[in-house]
XYZ file of C-alpha atoms in Angstrom:
673
model
C 0.000 0.000 0.000
C 1.209 3.433 -0.935
C 1.115 6.698 0.931
C 2.210 10.241 0.316
C 3.289 12.083 3.436
C 1.703 9.316 5.543
C -1.581 9.354 3.585
C -2.845 6.221 1.830
C -3.234 6.986 -1.897
C -4.963 3.876 -3.201
C -8.649 3.883 -4.137
C -9.334 0.400 -2.677
C -9.072 -0.083 1.078
C -9.548 -2.957 3.506
C -13.257 -3.725 3.910
C -14.375 -3.200 7.530
C -15.788 -6.196 9.463
C -14.316 -8.488 6.816
C -15.337 -12.163 6.941
C -13.631 -14.338 4.316
C -15.992 -17.299 4.835
C -19.087 -15.138 4.427
C -17.651 -13.540 1.272
C -16.750 -16.954 -0.163
C -20.325 -18.097 0.466
C -21.717 -14.964 -1.229
C -19.574 -15.597 -4.326
C -20.532 -19.287 -4.412
C -24.241 -18.386 -4.350
C -23.679 -15.722 -7.048
C -22.244 -18.390 -9.366
C -24.517 -21.303 -8.427
C -27.220 -22.527 -10.778
C -28.171 -21.155 -14.170
C -26.465 -17.848 -14.916
C -24.461 -15.764 -12.476
C -25.100 -12.645 -10.429
C -22.413 -10.455 -11.980
C -23.500 -7.415 -9.995
C -22.905 -9.224 -6.706
C -19.529 -10.507 -7.908
C -18.203 -7.123 -9.016
C -19.579 -5.321 -5.972
C -17.882 -7.699 -3.560
C -14.529 -8.124 -5.302
C -14.002 -4.414 -6.055
C -14.731 -3.460 -2.447
C -12.153 -5.825 -0.890
C -8.399 -5.221 -0.758
C -6.017 -7.609 -2.493
C -4.932 -9.446 0.648
C -8.610 -9.840 1.619
C -9.370 -11.353 -1.815
C -6.553 -13.862 -1.282
C -8.148 -14.879 2.024
C -11.495 -15.276 0.233
C -9.822 -17.569 -2.332
C -8.417 -19.734 0.481
C -11.780 -19.823 2.301
C -13.575 -20.769 -0.932
C -11.184 -23.708 -1.402
C -11.706 -24.845 2.198
C -15.505 -24.577 2.058
C -16.199 -25.958 -1.413
C -13.025 -27.742 -2.520
C -12.985 -25.632 -5.659
C -10.658 -23.023 -7.156
C -12.350 -19.610 -7.039
C -10.383 -18.202 -9.975
C -11.340 -21.197 -12.141
C -15.017 -20.729 -11.250
C -14.849 -16.998 -12.037
C -13.240 -17.753 -15.411
C -16.039 -20.236 -16.157
C -18.864 -17.875 -15.171
C -17.566 -14.598 -16.596
C -16.494 -13.588 -20.100
C -14.426 -11.095 -22.036
C -13.002 -7.910 -20.566
C -15.048 -8.202 -17.383
C -13.590 -11.665 -16.704
C -10.028 -10.414 -17.337
C -10.546 -7.532 -14.907
C -12.111 -9.586 -12.093
C -9.613 -12.449 -12.394
C -6.764 -9.902 -12.405
C -8.006 -8.501 -9.103
C -7.940 -11.966 -7.524
C -4.177 -12.390 -8.040
C -1.495 -10.865 -5.776
C 0.126 -7.907 -7.579
C 3.380 -9.761 -8.277
C 1.486 -12.686 -9.822
C -0.736 -10.284 -11.777
C 2.378 -8.607 -13.207
C 3.901 -12.021 -13.929
C 0.774 -13.060 -15.867
C 0.824 -9.814 -17.859
C 4.504 -10.318 -18.721
C 3.919 -13.983 -19.633
C 1.052 -13.027 -21.962
C 3.153 -10.269 -23.547
C 5.954 -12.743 -24.341
C 3.738 -15.620 -25.489
C 2.419 -16.288 -28.981
C 3.325 -14.598 -32.239
C 5.047 -11.299 -31.581
C 5.855 -9.591 -28.305
C 3.760 -6.895 -26.623
C 6.628 -4.476 -26.074
C 4.362 -1.767 -24.618
C 3.334 -4.057 -21.746
C 6.955 -4.994 -21.002
C 7.957 -1.337 -21.064
C 5.124 -0.172 -18.814
C 5.698 -2.766 -16.099
C 9.498 -2.842 -15.990
C 9.928 0.950 -16.286
C 7.491 1.745 -13.477
C 8.017 -0.855 -10.744
C 10.198 -0.422 -7.641
C 13.124 -2.740 -6.828
C 10.954 -4.608 -4.315
C 8.143 -5.026 -6.873
C 10.611 -6.268 -9.518
C 12.069 -8.871 -7.128
C 8.555 -10.063 -6.232
C 7.623 -10.207 -9.935
C 10.664 -12.336 -10.834
C 9.941 -14.743 -7.959
C 6.235 -14.961 -8.856
C 7.066 -15.693 -12.508
C 9.345 -18.533 -11.451
C 6.737 -19.904 -9.033
C 3.814 -19.678 -11.474
C 5.484 -20.870 -14.677
C 8.653 -22.647 -13.476
C 10.634 -20.455 -15.865
C 13.309 -17.800 -15.486
C 11.934 -14.406 -16.507
C 15.299 -12.987 -17.557
C 15.922 -15.967 -19.853
C 12.486 -15.565 -21.482
C 12.992 -11.824 -21.994
C 16.412 -12.444 -23.578
C 14.887 -15.015 -25.959
C 11.996 -12.768 -27.025
C 13.736 -9.383 -27.375
C 16.973 -8.121 -28.900
C 19.529 -5.338 -29.130
C 19.772 -2.411 -26.752
C 16.081 -2.819 -25.881
C 16.909 -6.271 -24.563
C 19.915 -5.006 -22.576
C 17.924 -2.280 -20.816
C 15.106 -4.707 -19.931
C 17.657 -7.068 -18.381
C 19.153 -4.201 -16.351
C 15.697 -3.246 -15.058
C 14.927 -6.882 -14.224
C 17.810 -6.906 -11.735
C 15.873 -4.516 -9.476
C 19.084 -2.864 -8.349
C 18.317 0.830 -8.841
C 20.064 2.880 -6.137
C 17.625 3.961 -3.442
C 19.598 6.272 -1.138
C 18.521 9.896 -0.729
C 22.098 11.201 -0.558
C 23.052 12.826 -3.861
C 26.583 13.785 -4.914
C 26.703 17.032 -6.897
C 29.965 15.933 -8.525
C 28.412 12.656 -9.696
C 25.342 14.507 -10.985
C 27.557 16.723 -13.142
C 29.642 13.739 -14.262
C 26.592 11.691 -15.301
C 25.015 14.633 -17.136
C 28.271 15.268 -19.000
C 28.666 11.578 -19.870
C 25.112 11.413 -21.239
C 25.807 14.523 -23.308
C 29.042 13.083 -24.665
C 27.365 9.712 -25.323
C 24.699 11.344 -27.479
C 24.873 14.926 -28.663
C 28.668 15.131 -28.957
C 29.274 11.665 -30.378
C 29.147 10.439 -33.957
C 26.564 7.754 -33.348
C 25.311 7.109 -29.847
C 26.938 5.312 -26.936
C 23.813 3.452 -25.831
C 25.687 1.680 -23.022
C 26.081 4.961 -21.109
C 22.349 5.703 -21.381
C 21.548 2.166 -20.183
C 23.951 2.271 -17.239
C 22.982 5.710 -15.913
C 19.211 5.552 -16.515
C 19.019 1.950 -15.378
C 20.937 2.145 -12.110
C 20.925 5.653 -10.569
C 18.373 6.662 -7.947
C 15.315 8.732 -8.810
C 16.526 11.649 -6.684
C 19.887 11.595 -8.430
C 18.381 11.369 -11.935
C 16.036 14.316 -11.325
C 19.131 16.478 -10.816
C 20.977 14.828 -13.724
C 18.104 15.726 -16.070
C 18.222 19.359 -14.935
C 21.997 19.506 -15.342
C 21.788 17.790 -18.748
C 19.393 20.470 -20.009
C 21.726 23.155 -18.676
C 24.681 21.618 -20.572
C 22.953 20.657 -23.829
C 20.152 23.211 -24.138
C 17.737 20.284 -24.618
C 15.631 18.115 -22.335
C 16.766 14.531 -21.900
C 13.538 13.470 -23.649
C 14.383 15.548 -26.731
C 17.835 13.986 -26.930
C 16.476 10.452 -26.529
C 14.059 11.079 -29.405
C 16.912 12.310 -31.590
C 19.565 9.751 -30.601
C 17.630 6.508 -30.051
C 14.926 4.720 -32.020
C 12.228 2.047 -31.976
C 11.365 0.042 -28.862
C 14.615 1.110 -27.171
C 13.621 4.770 -27.545
C 10.134 4.021 -26.180
C 11.605 2.183 -23.176
C 14.085 4.934 -22.304
C 11.388 7.610 -22.609
C 9.142 5.565 -20.303
C 11.971 5.257 -17.755
C 12.504 9.036 -17.828
C 8.764 9.696 -17.472
C 8.523 7.327 -14.505
C 11.567 8.938 -12.895
C 9.927 12.349 -13.288
C 6.432 11.270 -12.214
C 4.976 7.763 -12.037
C 1.496 9.168 -11.499
C 1.664 11.378 -14.600
C 3.065 8.491 -16.658
C 0.090 6.299 -15.758
C -2.396 9.151 -16.245
C -1.039 9.655 -19.762
C -1.163 5.906 -20.499
C -4.797 5.781 -19.367
C -5.784 8.770 -21.476
C -4.147 7.350 -24.593
C -5.802 3.982 -23.946
C -9.233 5.608 -24.178
C -8.890 8.500 -26.630
C -9.902 8.144 -30.264
C -11.657 5.175 -31.846
C -11.617 2.015 -29.750
C -10.192 1.364 -26.305
C -6.909 -0.356 -25.413
C -8.658 -2.507 -22.803
C -5.594 -4.527 -21.787
C -3.763 -1.319 -20.860
C -6.820 0.073 -19.085
C -7.315 -3.115 -17.042
C -3.617 -3.506 -16.235
C -3.245 0.010 -14.830
C -6.566 0.119 -12.980
C -5.863 -3.242 -11.314
C -2.179 -2.722 -10.536
C -2.447 0.845 -9.185
C -5.745 0.577 -7.280
C -3.954 0.019 -3.958
C -0.850 2.086 -4.672
C -1.448 5.544 -6.171
C -4.814 5.643 -7.959
C -5.803 8.860 -6.165
C -2.595 10.520 -7.373
C -3.165 9.241 -10.915
C -6.707 10.625 -10.835
C -5.387 13.992 -9.722
C -2.727 14.083 -12.467
C -5.287 12.973 -15.049
C -7.713 15.747 -14.063
C -4.953 18.347 -14.029
C -3.478 17.411 -17.403
C -6.636 16.690 -19.392
C -9.189 18.933 -17.675
C -11.594 16.030 -17.280
C -11.848 13.313 -14.675
C -10.633 9.760 -15.181
C -14.050 8.650 -13.924
C -15.922 10.569 -16.633
C -13.664 9.241 -19.383
C -14.133 5.623 -18.242
C -17.876 6.279 -18.026
C -17.989 7.529 -21.631
C -15.650 4.903 -23.089
C -16.779 1.596 -21.556
C -20.047 -0.201 -20.820
C -21.848 -2.838 -18.769
C -20.430 -4.633 -15.744
C -16.944 -3.931 -17.088
C -17.605 -0.188 -16.755
C -19.123 -0.573 -13.286
C -16.083 -2.507 -12.053
C -13.616 0.026 -13.503
C -15.518 2.911 -11.904
C -15.392 1.146 -8.518
C -11.603 0.811 -8.894
C -11.368 4.478 -9.920
C -13.013 5.316 -6.606
C -14.718 8.603 -7.392
C -15.380 11.432 -9.844
C -13.136 14.522 -9.593
C -15.178 16.624 -12.011
C -16.791 19.904 -11.061
C -18.958 20.522 -14.152
C -18.007 23.623 -16.132
C -15.192 24.637 -13.824
C -11.464 24.715 -14.446
C -9.711 22.332 -12.066
C -7.579 24.576 -9.786
C -4.416 22.459 -9.960
C -4.617 22.639 -13.761
C -3.661 26.325 -13.636
C -0.175 25.500 -12.407
C 0.210 22.762 -15.017
C -1.026 25.122 -17.761
C 1.458 27.792 -16.667
C 4.299 25.268 -16.764
C 3.187 24.131 -20.227
C 3.458 27.708 -21.523
C 6.896 28.036 -19.906
C 7.919 24.821 -21.656
C 6.452 26.121 -24.927
C 8.557 29.278 -24.701
C 11.731 27.347 -23.816
C 11.171 24.820 -26.602
C 10.492 27.521 -29.190
C 13.784 29.243 -28.374
C 15.852 26.141 -29.085
C 13.675 24.167 -31.509
C 15.209 23.532 -34.903
C 12.480 23.024 -37.482
C 13.330 20.285 -39.957
C 11.578 19.112 -43.089
C 11.741 15.594 -44.491
C 12.509 16.664 -48.072
C 15.982 18.063 -48.719
C 17.613 19.298 -51.963
C 18.918 16.330 -53.944
C 22.675 16.057 -54.301
C 24.179 16.023 -57.831
C 20.916 17.492 -59.094
C 20.528 17.911 -62.856
C 17.233 19.421 -64.046
C 17.710 18.255 -67.667
C 18.246 14.629 -66.630
C 15.186 14.698 -64.355
C 13.119 16.248 -67.145
C 14.175 13.485 -69.536
C 13.406 10.772 -66.966
C 9.942 12.223 -66.354
C 9.227 12.468 -70.101
C 10.256 8.833 -70.547
C 8.055 7.805 -67.579
C 4.996 9.378 -69.257
C 5.727 8.531 -72.907
C 4.113 5.663 -74.754
C 1.671 3.097 -73.381
C 1.224 3.258 -69.632
C 2.856 5.486 -67.045
C 5.826 4.714 -64.801
C 4.393 6.133 -61.561
C 7.273 4.821 -59.451
C 9.813 6.937 -61.355
C 7.613 10.022 -61.128
C 7.134 9.563 -57.363
C 10.822 8.873 -56.821
C 11.928 12.054 -58.626
C 9.274 14.521 -57.485
C 9.263 13.544 -53.786
C 13.063 13.609 -53.552
C 13.670 17.062 -54.969
C 13.250 20.361 -53.158
C 10.617 22.792 -54.389
C 13.272 25.051 -55.933
C 14.667 22.050 -57.822
C 11.197 21.103 -59.063
C 10.746 24.608 -60.489
C 13.998 24.151 -62.430
C 12.717 20.813 -63.762
C 9.541 22.539 -65.021
C 11.643 25.054 -66.955
C 13.997 22.379 -68.357
C 11.032 20.253 -69.476
C 9.474 23.221 -71.284
C 12.821 24.095 -72.882
C 13.484 20.553 -74.152
C 10.031 19.408 -75.208
C 7.961 22.573 -75.562
C 5.442 20.989 -73.224
C 3.886 21.928 -69.894
C 5.100 19.389 -67.327
C 2.166 20.131 -65.002
C -0.354 19.446 -67.774
C 1.383 16.188 -68.731
C 1.450 14.986 -65.120
C -2.220 15.856 -64.677
C -3.218 13.819 -67.740
C -1.121 10.787 -66.784
C -1.788 10.372 -63.051
C -4.787 9.155 -61.054
C -6.777 11.598 -58.962
C -5.304 11.123 -55.456
C -1.726 10.691 -56.670
C -2.110 13.644 -59.060
C -3.122 15.917 -56.179
C 0.064 15.073 -54.291
C 2.416 15.332 -57.279
C 0.835 18.481 -58.730
C 0.801 20.044 -55.261
C 4.529 19.411 -54.968
C 5.151 20.966 -58.393
C 3.592 24.274 -57.323
C 5.454 26.803 -55.226
C 4.346 26.713 -51.553
C 2.441 29.988 -52.046
C 0.678 28.694 -55.172
C -0.266 25.484 -53.383
C -1.723 27.321 -50.370
C -3.543 29.750 -52.656
C -5.130 26.812 -54.479
C -6.163 25.184 -51.182
C -7.766 28.436 -50.048
C -9.599 28.862 -53.346
C -10.973 25.319 -53.104
C -12.121 26.028 -49.554
C -13.924 29.197 -50.657
C -15.275 28.279 -54.098
C -18.317 26.151 -54.792
C -21.203 25.225 -52.517
C -20.323 25.827 -48.903
C -17.096 27.043 -47.364
C -14.521 24.778 -45.732
C -13.747 26.973 -42.746
C -11.382 24.387 -41.223
C -8.973 24.753 -44.165
C -9.095 28.559 -43.991
C -8.424 28.454 -40.264
C -5.603 25.903 -40.554
C -3.694 27.885 -43.177
C -4.144 31.391 -41.787
C -3.501 30.356 -38.167
C -0.170 28.686 -38.969
C 1.563 30.651 -41.737
C 4.201 33.346 -41.162
C 3.817 36.936 -42.384
C 6.168 36.253 -45.283
C 4.233 33.140 -46.279
C 0.867 34.920 -46.093
C 2.091 37.822 -48.221
C 3.361 35.347 -50.842
C -0.014 33.565 -50.739
C -1.815 36.877 -51.360
C 0.310 37.540 -54.443
C -0.131 33.987 -55.768
C -3.898 34.129 -55.192
C -4.213 37.440 -57.067
C -2.210 36.079 -59.994
C -4.082 32.768 -60.210
C -7.648 33.955 -59.664
C -7.540 37.642 -60.648
C -9.098 38.596 -57.346
C -7.727 39.630 -53.982
C -7.730 37.037 -51.226
C -9.252 39.567 -48.828
C -12.217 40.137 -51.178
C -12.764 36.398 -51.556
C -12.783 35.902 -47.788
C -15.098 38.875 -47.256
C -17.602 37.656 -49.831
C -17.669 34.071 -48.551
C -17.529 34.431 -44.747
C -19.335 36.631 -42.255
C -19.395 37.998 -38.741
C -16.520 37.537 -36.329
C -14.930 34.748 -38.392
C -14.644 37.107 -41.378
C -12.938 39.699 -39.191
C -10.522 37.146 -37.771
C -9.573 35.717 -41.181
C -9.213 39.092 -42.913
C -7.013 40.268 -40.038
C -4.793 37.194 -40.315
C -4.757 37.454 -44.148
C -2.987 40.810 -43.910
C 0.183 38.995 -42.829
C 1.043 41.813 -40.461
C 1.481 40.032 -37.130
C 4.058 41.780 -34.932
C 7.375 39.928 -35.125
C 9.111 41.451 -32.098
C 9.884 39.560 -28.901
C 7.863 39.690 -25.710
C 7.120 42.917 -23.874
C 6.411 42.074 -20.247
C 4.588 45.306 -19.357
C 2.443 45.081 -22.473
C 1.814 41.380 -21.793
C 0.471 42.197 -18.344
C -1.896 44.763 -19.887
C -2.966 42.367 -22.641
C -3.663 39.714 -20.020
C -5.812 42.231 -18.132
C -7.840 42.769 -21.301
C -8.429 39.043 -21.572
C -9.236 38.898 -17.859
C -11.744 41.722 -18.215
C -13.372 39.784 -21.047
C -13.733 36.855 -18.672
C -15.343 39.112 -16.053
C -17.773 40.541 -18.648
C -18.745 37.013 -19.666
C -19.250 35.896 -16.066
C -21.296 38.944 -15.137
C -23.455 38.885 -18.249
C -22.699 42.558 -19.019
C -23.736 43.983 -22.404
C -20.424 45.746 -23.040
C -20.379 46.912 -26.668
C -16.940 45.381 -27.184
C -17.809 41.724 -27.748
C -15.886 38.768 -26.373
C -14.650 37.709 -29.812
C -13.500 41.220 -30.772
C -11.494 41.682 -27.587
C -9.764 38.355 -28.133
C -9.180 39.071 -31.821
C -7.276 42.291 -31.175
C -4.640 40.432 -29.199
C -4.589 36.958 -30.766
C -4.418 38.130 -34.382
C -1.763 40.855 -34.074
C 0.731 40.016 -31.317
C 3.937 38.039 -31.918
C 4.181 34.395 -30.867
C 6.800 35.053 -28.125
C 4.658 37.872 -26.762
C 1.484 35.763 -26.790
C 3.199 33.025 -24.809
C 3.971 35.594 -22.138
C 0.412 36.979 -22.312
C -1.067 33.530 -21.759
C 1.196 32.970 -18.741
C 0.180 36.343 -17.274
C -3.463 35.477 -17.970
C -3.127 32.338 -15.841
C -1.496 34.337 -13.025
C -4.362 36.834 -13.026
C -7.326 34.493 -13.484
C -6.176 30.981 -12.497
C -7.550 29.895 -15.890
C -5.939 28.744 -19.133
C -6.858 30.813 -22.176
C -7.634 27.780 -24.339
C -10.021 26.454 -21.708
C -11.814 29.806 -21.550
C -12.111 30.011 -25.344
C -13.675 26.549 -25.432
C -16.009 27.407 -22.574
C -17.151 30.861 -23.701
C -17.133 30.625 -27.497
C -18.621 28.327 -30.087
C -18.522 27.320 -33.728
C -15.923 28.557 -36.209
C -14.875 31.494 -34.023
C -13.927 29.108 -31.234
C -12.109 26.858 -33.728
C -10.121 29.803 -35.126
C -8.973 31.069 -31.735
C -8.116 27.557 -30.499
C -6.075 26.981 -33.678
C -4.120 30.203 -33.072
C -3.456 29.299 -29.413
C -2.330 25.781 -30.303
C -0.141 27.058 -33.119
C 1.502 29.471 -30.685
C 1.992 26.699 -28.120
C 3.351 24.000 -30.445
C 2.783 24.241 -34.203
C 4.131 20.749 -35.047
C 1.795 19.241 -32.422
C -1.134 21.171 -33.950
C -0.435 19.592 -37.355
C 0.137 16.163 -35.767
C -3.343 16.344 -34.249
C -4.863 17.413 -37.589
C -3.196 14.443 -39.311
C -4.345 12.017 -36.621
C -7.949 13.211 -36.854
C -7.709 12.969 -40.650
C -6.951 9.250 -40.404
C -8.822 7.964 -37.357
C -12.262 6.454 -37.567
C -14.173 5.424 -40.690
C -12.630 6.814 -43.875
C -9.590 8.976 -44.426
C -9.615 12.738 -44.992
C -7.285 12.637 -47.999
C -7.482 16.388 -48.575
C -6.122 17.127 -45.094
C -3.509 14.398 -45.371
C -2.295 15.665 -48.754
C -2.410 19.331 -47.791
C -0.337 18.973 -44.615
C 2.243 16.518 -45.964
C 2.824 18.592 -49.100
C 2.894 21.984 -47.380
C 5.058 20.947 -44.393
C 7.467 18.565 -46.161
C 10.257 21.167 -46.357
C 9.309 23.120 -43.248
C 8.729 20.995 -40.144
C 7.403 17.565 -41.130
C 10.179 15.818 -39.197
C 9.091 17.718 -36.058
C 5.466 16.826 -36.805
C 6.458 13.158 -37.065
C 8.123 13.325 -33.643
C 5.100 15.007 -32.051
C 2.784 12.449 -33.680
C 4.747 9.570 -32.137
C 4.785 11.271 -28.720
C 1.064 12.056 -28.752
C -0.312 8.829 -30.189
C 2.384 6.200 -29.468
C 2.404 5.142 -33.089
C 4.347 6.483 -36.031
C 2.897 8.736 -38.723
C 4.430 6.334 -41.260
C 2.511 3.417 -39.726
C -0.806 5.289 -39.792
C -0.362 6.376 -43.422
C 0.543 2.799 -44.329
C -2.614 1.513 -42.610
C -5.022 4.123 -43.988
C -3.931 4.574 -47.630
C -2.937 2.371 -50.540
C -1.315 2.172 -53.960
C 0.730 4.925 -55.562
C -0.933 7.541 -53.350
C 0.432 5.703 -50.331
C 3.914 5.462 -51.883
C 4.018 9.217 -52.476
C 2.848 10.083 -48.956
C 5.312 7.663 -47.338
C 8.127 9.157 -49.417
C 7.195 12.614 -48.103
C 6.876 11.273 -44.554
C 10.524 10.321 -44.865
C 10.796 7.381 -42.493
C 9.176 5.257 -39.815
C 9.710 6.328 -36.189
């Protein structure tokens, strides 16, 4: 059982006036005869502590000569059975069963291995190893070695020793030495010395590593997480990131795992069950608190919305309560939101934006023009050659190819490509052949023209482009459509959204740094807007207008400071207030601006994820973002995608698309993380 400052932090406690024989009899009656009383089973088992359940199992055997777990397996089914049976095992044996299942069969469940071995204490690891041996008469280390490989394997074996230092005494000299050795093993080395990462992250105490991470950032200008993402890869990267997250905060690590298990289409029930069972008597109250602070919703409410039946009832009993106060911002979230804006500012100062498409070496426009002509000449089209050339040349190089093609053959390369390629592939290839400004102008025209307006496209482009990019888009739009972009927006949108978009379309956002005094005043304006909204006043200056003045004209560095000052003054996060007080396209526009200011690559990662999740794929969004960001920040977007969704962008594209369209998108994606 876990406590913080002497307080018990589990959600399940010993049941008062406990009688193991009486409980065994109740369970026997609930399973006797035709059908079973699932309500009685879940109510009893989820209201007893683990050591009480073990006593019930022993009493059941004594009274009826039967194995309680076997009877529960027979009477129950599916996820509910897995959850209830999991609760009946001692934690070490539960972990051992989870590990055994993750190693058995075709393929290994690396995520389960990572979660358990990265998060358990030395004592829990020792108990797990002993339980595995007792239950399966096998050596866990030997099985892990057989089923895994490389540096991932080595780190798992280190963690399985359960020998992490536990003393509270920290040597400042050793902190500096370890931080320097990690820096030299990664950032300063050609290739990476993985052994140093394994030794230091696998053996030093949590207290020591907290200080090492701070010192590392001081030396390198990057967080340890950023360096791990750059220097390591695959399952080994995932494991080392999990170790760092658990060192920083076990409770936040599990809160994040739970959220990701339930967000989007479908639920990762094995993860949900494993965490709810294993943490119910350790730190579930802390996990709930971290969940509510980070995601501004309670764990209880998310389980309630994402599960059903007896399975849901049992999970909610393990959760132990609902932390939601409807419509209110959770107070602890203010501090987390402030820290997130601090992190945003620090990251922006050192972030190097990287595209996935680079200028080709030994480039020769004439040779590429000839290869493209040959690929389109005669019967049939060689799409592979076209994809290979176009996706591996920079935009400037593609413009040279267009000129060389015209010079050699007197033909329009764009027209030839359009006539030879299928619809989805053509949109990618033709988009790449345009200049970035021409491509964005075309996307905006499509969003405006025809029946209905695609406001999401307008918002995405205007909320994320720089002044220079927007001015180039204006010129390209005028040239292509013989009309000003501002006039097109004005004629096709209305109200506050029109004012927001026309303001952004000027491309005149301030580009200076932050001004603290001005930020304090701007925050007061936002705070006064909040007061007007709360009081119901009919102030002539509307909520949207007051926000627009600041959000559409101030520089990104300045806005980050404004949003921090806003939290100080109101104890609220600006994004939360926008979502609460506004609606429709106006809300979407302001949220897009805030998220772009906070983390533009993460904004695009979310757009891509939403474009591929669920039934059907939003090919327009997929094409638009991959084409437009391929030379700007697509590598950063890939990294954010992997962090947010625990799967690679490459993998999702591969799963959701097909044929030549897929080949072109994967080439732009530039690799599998």
